[in-house]
Coordinates of C-alpha atoms in Angstrom, one line a residue:
X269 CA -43.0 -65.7 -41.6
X270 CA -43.3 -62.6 -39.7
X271 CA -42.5 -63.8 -36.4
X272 CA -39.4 -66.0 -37.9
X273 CA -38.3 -62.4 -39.0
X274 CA -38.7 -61.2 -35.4
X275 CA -36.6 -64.3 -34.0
X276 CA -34.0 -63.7 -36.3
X277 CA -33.6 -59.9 -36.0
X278 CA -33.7 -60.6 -32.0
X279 CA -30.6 -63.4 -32.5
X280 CA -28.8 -60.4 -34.3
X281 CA -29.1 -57.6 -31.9
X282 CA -27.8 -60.3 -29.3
X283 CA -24.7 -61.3 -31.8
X284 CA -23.9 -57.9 -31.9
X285 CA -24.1 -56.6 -28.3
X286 CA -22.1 -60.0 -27.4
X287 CA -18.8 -58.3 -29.9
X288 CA -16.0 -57.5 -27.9
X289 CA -14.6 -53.9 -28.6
X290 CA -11.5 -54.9 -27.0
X291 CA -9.4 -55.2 -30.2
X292 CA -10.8 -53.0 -31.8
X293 CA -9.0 -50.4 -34.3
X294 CA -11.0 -47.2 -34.5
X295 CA -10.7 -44.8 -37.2
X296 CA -8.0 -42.0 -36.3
X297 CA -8.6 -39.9 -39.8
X298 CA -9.9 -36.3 -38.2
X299 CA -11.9 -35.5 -41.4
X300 CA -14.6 -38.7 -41.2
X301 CA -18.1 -37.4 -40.3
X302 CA -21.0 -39.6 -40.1
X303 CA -24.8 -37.9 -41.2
X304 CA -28.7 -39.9 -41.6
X305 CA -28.0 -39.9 -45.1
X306 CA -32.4 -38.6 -45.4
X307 CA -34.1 -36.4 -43.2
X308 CA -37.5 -38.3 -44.1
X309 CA -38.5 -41.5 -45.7
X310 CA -41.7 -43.9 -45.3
X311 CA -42.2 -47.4 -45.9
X312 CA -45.2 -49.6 -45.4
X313 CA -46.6 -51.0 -41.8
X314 CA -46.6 -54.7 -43.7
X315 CA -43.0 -54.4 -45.5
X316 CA -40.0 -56.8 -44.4
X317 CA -37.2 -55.7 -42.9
X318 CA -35.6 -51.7 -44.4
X319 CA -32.5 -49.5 -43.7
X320 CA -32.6 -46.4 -42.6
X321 CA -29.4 -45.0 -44.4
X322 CA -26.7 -43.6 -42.8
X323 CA -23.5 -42.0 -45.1
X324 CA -20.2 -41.6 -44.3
X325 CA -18.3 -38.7 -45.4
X326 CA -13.9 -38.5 -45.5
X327 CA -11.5 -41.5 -45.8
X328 CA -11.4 -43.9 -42.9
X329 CA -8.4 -45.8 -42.0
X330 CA -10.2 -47.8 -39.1
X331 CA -13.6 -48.6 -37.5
X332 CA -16.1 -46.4 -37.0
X333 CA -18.8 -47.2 -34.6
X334 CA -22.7 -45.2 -34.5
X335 CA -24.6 -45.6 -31.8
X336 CA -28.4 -44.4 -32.2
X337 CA -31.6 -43.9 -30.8
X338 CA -35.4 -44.0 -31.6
X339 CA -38.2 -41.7 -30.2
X340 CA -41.5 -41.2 -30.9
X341 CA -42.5 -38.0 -32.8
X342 CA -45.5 -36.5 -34.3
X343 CA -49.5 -37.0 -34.0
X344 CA -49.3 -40.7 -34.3
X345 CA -46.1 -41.4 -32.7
X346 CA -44.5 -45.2 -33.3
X347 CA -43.2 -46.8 -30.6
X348 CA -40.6 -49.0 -30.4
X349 CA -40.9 -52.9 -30.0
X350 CA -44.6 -52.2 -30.1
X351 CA -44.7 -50.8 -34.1
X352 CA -41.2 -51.7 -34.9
X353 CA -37.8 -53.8 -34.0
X354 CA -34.7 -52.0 -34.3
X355 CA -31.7 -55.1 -35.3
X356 CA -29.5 -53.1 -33.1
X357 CA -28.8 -49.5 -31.7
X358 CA -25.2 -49.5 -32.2
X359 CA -23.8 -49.8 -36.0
X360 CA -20.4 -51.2 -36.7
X361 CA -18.6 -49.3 -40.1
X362 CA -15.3 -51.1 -41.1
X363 CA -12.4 -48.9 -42.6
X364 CA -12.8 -47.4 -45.8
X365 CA -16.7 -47.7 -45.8
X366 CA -18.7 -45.2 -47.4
X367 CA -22.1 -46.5 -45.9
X368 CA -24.3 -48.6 -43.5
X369 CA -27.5 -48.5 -42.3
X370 CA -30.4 -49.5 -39.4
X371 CA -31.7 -52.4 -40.0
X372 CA -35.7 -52.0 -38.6
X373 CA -39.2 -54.6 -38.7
X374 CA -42.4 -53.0 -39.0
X375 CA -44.5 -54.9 -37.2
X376 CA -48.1 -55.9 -39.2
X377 CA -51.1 -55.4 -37.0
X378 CA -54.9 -54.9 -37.9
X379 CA -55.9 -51.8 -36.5
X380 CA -56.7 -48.5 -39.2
X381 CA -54.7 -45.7 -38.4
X382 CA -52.9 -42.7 -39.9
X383 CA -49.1 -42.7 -40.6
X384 CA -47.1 -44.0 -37.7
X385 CA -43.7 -41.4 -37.4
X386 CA -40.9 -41.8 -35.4
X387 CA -37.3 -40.6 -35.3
X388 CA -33.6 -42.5 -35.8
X389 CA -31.0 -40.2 -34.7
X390 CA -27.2 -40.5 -34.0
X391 CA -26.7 -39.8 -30.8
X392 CA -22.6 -40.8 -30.4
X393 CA -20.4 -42.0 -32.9
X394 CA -16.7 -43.7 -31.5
X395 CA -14.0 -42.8 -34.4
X396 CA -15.7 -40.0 -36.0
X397 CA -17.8 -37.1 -36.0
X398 CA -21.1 -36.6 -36.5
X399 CA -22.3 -35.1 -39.3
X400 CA -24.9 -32.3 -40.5
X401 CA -27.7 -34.3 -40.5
X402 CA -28.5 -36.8 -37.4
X403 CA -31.8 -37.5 -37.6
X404 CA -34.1 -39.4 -39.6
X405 CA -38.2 -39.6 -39.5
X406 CA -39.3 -42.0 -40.1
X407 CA -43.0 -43.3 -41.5
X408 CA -45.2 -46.2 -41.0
X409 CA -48.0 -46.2 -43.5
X410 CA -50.7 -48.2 -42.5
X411 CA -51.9 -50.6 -44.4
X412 CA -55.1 -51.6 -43.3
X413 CA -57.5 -49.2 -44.6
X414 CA -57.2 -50.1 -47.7
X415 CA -58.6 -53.3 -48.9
X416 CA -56.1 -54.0 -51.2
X417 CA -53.6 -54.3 -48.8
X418 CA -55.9 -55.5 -46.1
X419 CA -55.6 -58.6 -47.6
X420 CA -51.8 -59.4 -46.7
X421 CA -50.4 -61.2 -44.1
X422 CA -51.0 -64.6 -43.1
X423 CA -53.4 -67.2 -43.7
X424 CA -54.4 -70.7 -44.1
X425 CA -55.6 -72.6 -47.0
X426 CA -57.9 -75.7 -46.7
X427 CA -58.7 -77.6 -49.3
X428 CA -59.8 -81.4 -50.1
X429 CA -57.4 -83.8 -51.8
X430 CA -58.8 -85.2 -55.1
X431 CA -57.4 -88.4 -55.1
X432 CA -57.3 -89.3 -51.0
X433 CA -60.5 -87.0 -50.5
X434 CA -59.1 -85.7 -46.9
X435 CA -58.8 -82.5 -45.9
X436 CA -55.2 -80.7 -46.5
X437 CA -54.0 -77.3 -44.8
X438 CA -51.5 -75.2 -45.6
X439 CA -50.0 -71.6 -44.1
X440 CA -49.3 -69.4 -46.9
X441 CA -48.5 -66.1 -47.1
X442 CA -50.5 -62.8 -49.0
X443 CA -48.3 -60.2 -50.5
X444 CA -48.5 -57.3 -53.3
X445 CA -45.6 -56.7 -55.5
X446 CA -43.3 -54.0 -54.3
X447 CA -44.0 -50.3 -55.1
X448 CA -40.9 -49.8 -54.5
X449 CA -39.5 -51.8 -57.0
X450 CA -39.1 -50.5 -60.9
X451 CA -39.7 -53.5 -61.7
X452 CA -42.9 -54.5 -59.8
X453 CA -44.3 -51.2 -59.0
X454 CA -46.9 -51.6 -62.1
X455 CA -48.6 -54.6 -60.6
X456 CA -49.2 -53.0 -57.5
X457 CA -52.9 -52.6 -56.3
X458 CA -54.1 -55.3 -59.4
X459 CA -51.9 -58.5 -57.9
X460 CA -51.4 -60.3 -54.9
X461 CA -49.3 -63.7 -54.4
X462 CA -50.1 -66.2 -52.3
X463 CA -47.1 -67.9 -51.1
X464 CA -46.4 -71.8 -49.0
X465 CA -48.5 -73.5 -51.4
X466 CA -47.6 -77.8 -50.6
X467 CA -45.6 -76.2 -48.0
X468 CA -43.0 -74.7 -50.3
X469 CA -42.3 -71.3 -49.9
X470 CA -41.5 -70.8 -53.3
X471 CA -44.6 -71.6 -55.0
X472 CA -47.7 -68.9 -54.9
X473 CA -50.9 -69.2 -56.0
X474 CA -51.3 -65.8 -58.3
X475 CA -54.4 -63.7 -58.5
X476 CA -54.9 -60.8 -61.1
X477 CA -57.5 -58.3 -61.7
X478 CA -58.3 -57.4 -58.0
X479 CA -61.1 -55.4 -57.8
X480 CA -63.3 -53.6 -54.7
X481 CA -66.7 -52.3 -54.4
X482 CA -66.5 -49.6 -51.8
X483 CA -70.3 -49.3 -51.7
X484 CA -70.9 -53.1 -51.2
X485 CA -68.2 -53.9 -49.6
X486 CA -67.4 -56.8 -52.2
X487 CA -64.4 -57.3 -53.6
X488 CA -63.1 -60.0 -56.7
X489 CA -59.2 -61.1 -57.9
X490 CA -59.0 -63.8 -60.4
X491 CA -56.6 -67.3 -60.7
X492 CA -55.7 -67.2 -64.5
X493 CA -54.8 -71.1 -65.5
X494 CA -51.3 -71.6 -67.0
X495 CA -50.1 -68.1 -65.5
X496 CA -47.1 -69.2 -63.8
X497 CA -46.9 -69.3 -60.4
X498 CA -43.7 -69.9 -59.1
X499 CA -40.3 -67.8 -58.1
X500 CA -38.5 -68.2 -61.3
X501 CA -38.1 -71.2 -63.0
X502 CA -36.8 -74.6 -61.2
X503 CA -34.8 -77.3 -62.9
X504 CA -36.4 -80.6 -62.5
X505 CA -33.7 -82.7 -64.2
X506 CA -34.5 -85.2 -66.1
X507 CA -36.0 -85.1 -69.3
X508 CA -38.2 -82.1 -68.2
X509 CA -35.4 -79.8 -67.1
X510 CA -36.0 -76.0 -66.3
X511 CA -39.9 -75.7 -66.2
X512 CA -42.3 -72.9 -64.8
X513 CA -44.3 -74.1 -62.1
X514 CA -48.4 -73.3 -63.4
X515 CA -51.9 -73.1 -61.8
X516 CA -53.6 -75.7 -63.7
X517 CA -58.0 -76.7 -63.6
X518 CA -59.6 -79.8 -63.7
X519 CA -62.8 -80.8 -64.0
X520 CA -65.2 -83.3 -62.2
X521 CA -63.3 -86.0 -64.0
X522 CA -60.1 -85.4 -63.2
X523 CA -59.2 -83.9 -66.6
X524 CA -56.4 -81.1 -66.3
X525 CA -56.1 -78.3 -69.1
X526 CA -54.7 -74.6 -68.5
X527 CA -57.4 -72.9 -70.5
X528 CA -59.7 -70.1 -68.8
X529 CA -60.0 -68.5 -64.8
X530 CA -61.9 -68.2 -62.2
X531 CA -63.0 -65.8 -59.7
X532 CA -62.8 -65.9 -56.1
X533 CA -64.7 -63.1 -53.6
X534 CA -63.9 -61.5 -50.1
X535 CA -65.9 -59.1 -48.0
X536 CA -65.5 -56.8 -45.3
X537 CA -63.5 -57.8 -42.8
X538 CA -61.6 -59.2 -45.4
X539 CA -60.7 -62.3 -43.1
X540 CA -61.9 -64.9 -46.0
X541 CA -61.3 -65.5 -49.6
X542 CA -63.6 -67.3 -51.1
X543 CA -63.2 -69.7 -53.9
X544 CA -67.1 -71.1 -56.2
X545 CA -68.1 -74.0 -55.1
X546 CA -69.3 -77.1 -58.6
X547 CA -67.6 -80.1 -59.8
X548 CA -63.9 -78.0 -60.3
X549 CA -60.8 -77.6 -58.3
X550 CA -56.9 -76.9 -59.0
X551 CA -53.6 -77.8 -58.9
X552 CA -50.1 -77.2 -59.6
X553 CA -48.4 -78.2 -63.2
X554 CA -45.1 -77.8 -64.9
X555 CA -44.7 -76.3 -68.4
X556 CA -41.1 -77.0 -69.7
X557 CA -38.8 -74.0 -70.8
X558 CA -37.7 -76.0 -73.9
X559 CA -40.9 -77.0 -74.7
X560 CA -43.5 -74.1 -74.1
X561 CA -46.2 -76.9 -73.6
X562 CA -48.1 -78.0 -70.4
X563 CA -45.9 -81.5 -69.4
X564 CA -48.4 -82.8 -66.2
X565 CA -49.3 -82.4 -62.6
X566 CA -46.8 -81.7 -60.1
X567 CA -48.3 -81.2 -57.1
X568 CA -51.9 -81.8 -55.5
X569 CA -55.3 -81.3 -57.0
X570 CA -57.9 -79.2 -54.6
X571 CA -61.3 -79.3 -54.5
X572 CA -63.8 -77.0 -52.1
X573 CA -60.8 -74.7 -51.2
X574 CA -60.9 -71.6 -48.9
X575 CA -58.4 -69.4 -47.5
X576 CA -58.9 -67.9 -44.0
X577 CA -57.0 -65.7 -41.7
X578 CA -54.7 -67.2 -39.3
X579 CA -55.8 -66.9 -36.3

């Protein structure tokens, strides 16, 4: 997923440096000034792709374009295409805007380290002036000295097929809710989702309760059965309609039921989860919106199941 991000943010910056300016209309207002709308802000080493803010101050009656620049700066300086991707260095403002912003990729890696800094700063701006503020700072916060957040990224689940009994992989993705988010911000550091499940990006396998020993080194999360475990709701047509997609058990016998958890373990250096071995496994079901009640399987069933880091 992460490099997919990278390919696309690279097709962008070479869209944009293609434009002609040839036609273009700049702004001819002389009270438009452009400003890094913060002098600071941080984001995660592992989050997608942010904007660093820019504001536009005055009335514009034509294009405005911002050209800017990123150094290194501080103790732990971030450099560019190493720590992060910039989409592009030169930012196109139609007329009337009031804001844009630089699009920038952290880029994940493994190593511990203390908060990456460096700076986004205006250096020419084409139908305007700049403003009070040009500079940003920007922070990296690593992720990967806590073990919480270690334990994003990519990775590969295996598993056995119940019914053909032959082994099934599948990439999926880690990630913890976002802190940053009202609305997720109270999950984070108790949930992660595990996303590509049957290859569909859309369905995660959810565990709860994460928990780490810092004096063993031993860390737990839980799957809760019948916890949904899908992005929103799906309509399946037919006489099911919308439905949540649910982690479901079986046992030995192939008998499904949504009742109870289990509890799957990781270790330093947090590069497998994994899943008790008996006579279990578990699978994907659907629980109607109308209904309330657990309908059937939907996808696979999974027995001796691991997930390791991709490689």
């Amino acid at each position: 997923m992460k490099l997919n991000k990278i390919f696309a943010i690279s097709l962008a910056a070479l869209a944009m440096t293609a434009c002609s300016d040839d036609s273009t209309e700049y702004n001819t207002a002389t009270d438009v000034t452009v400003s890094m709308e913060r002098t600071t802000m941080e984001v995660r080493e592992n989050s997608s792709v942010f904007n660093v803010p820019i504001s536009v101050e005055g009335t514009s009656n034509g294009t405005i374009i911002v050209t800017v620049e990123t150094t290194p700066t501080g103790s732990e300086p971030a450099k560019a295409d190493e720590n992060y991707l910039v989409t592009s260095n030169r930012i196109i403002i139609p007329a009337d805007a009031t804001s844009a912003a630089v699009e920038i990729l952290p880029v994940d890696n493994t190593e511990e380290n203390d908060t990456r800094t460096f700076n986004v700063t205006i250096v020419s701006v084409e139908g305007a002036k700049i403003g009070s503020n040009a500079t940003t700072t920007v922070g990296l916060r690593d992720n990967d000295s806590d073990p919480y957040e270690k334990l994003t990224g990519n990775w590969v689940f295996t598993a056995t097929d119940y019914f053909d009994n032959v082994t099934v992989q599948y990439p999926v993705v880690i990630e913890t809710p976002d802190p940053d988010d009202p609305e997720q911000e109270a999950y984070f550091g108790h949930e992660l989702y595990a996303w590509g499940l049957e290859g569909y990006d859309f369905v995660c396998l959810p565990f709860r309760n994460f928990s780490y020993n810092e004096l063993t080194g031993e860390g737990t999360m839980d799957i809760a059965f019948g916890d949904a475990a899908a992005d929103g709701r799906l309509n399946f047509g037919g006489g099911i309609g919308a439905a949540d997609i649910i982690a479901v058990y079986f046992n030995g016998a192939g008998s499904l039921s949504t009742d109870g958890s289990v509890t799957v373990t990781f270790t330093k250096p947090f590069d497998t989860i994994t899943f008790p071995t008996g006579n279990y496994g578990f699978g994907l079901g659907i629980v109607p919106v109308s209904t309330g009640a657990f309908t059937g399987q939907l996808f696979g069933l999974y027995q001796n199941m691991k997930l390791e880091r991709a490689k």
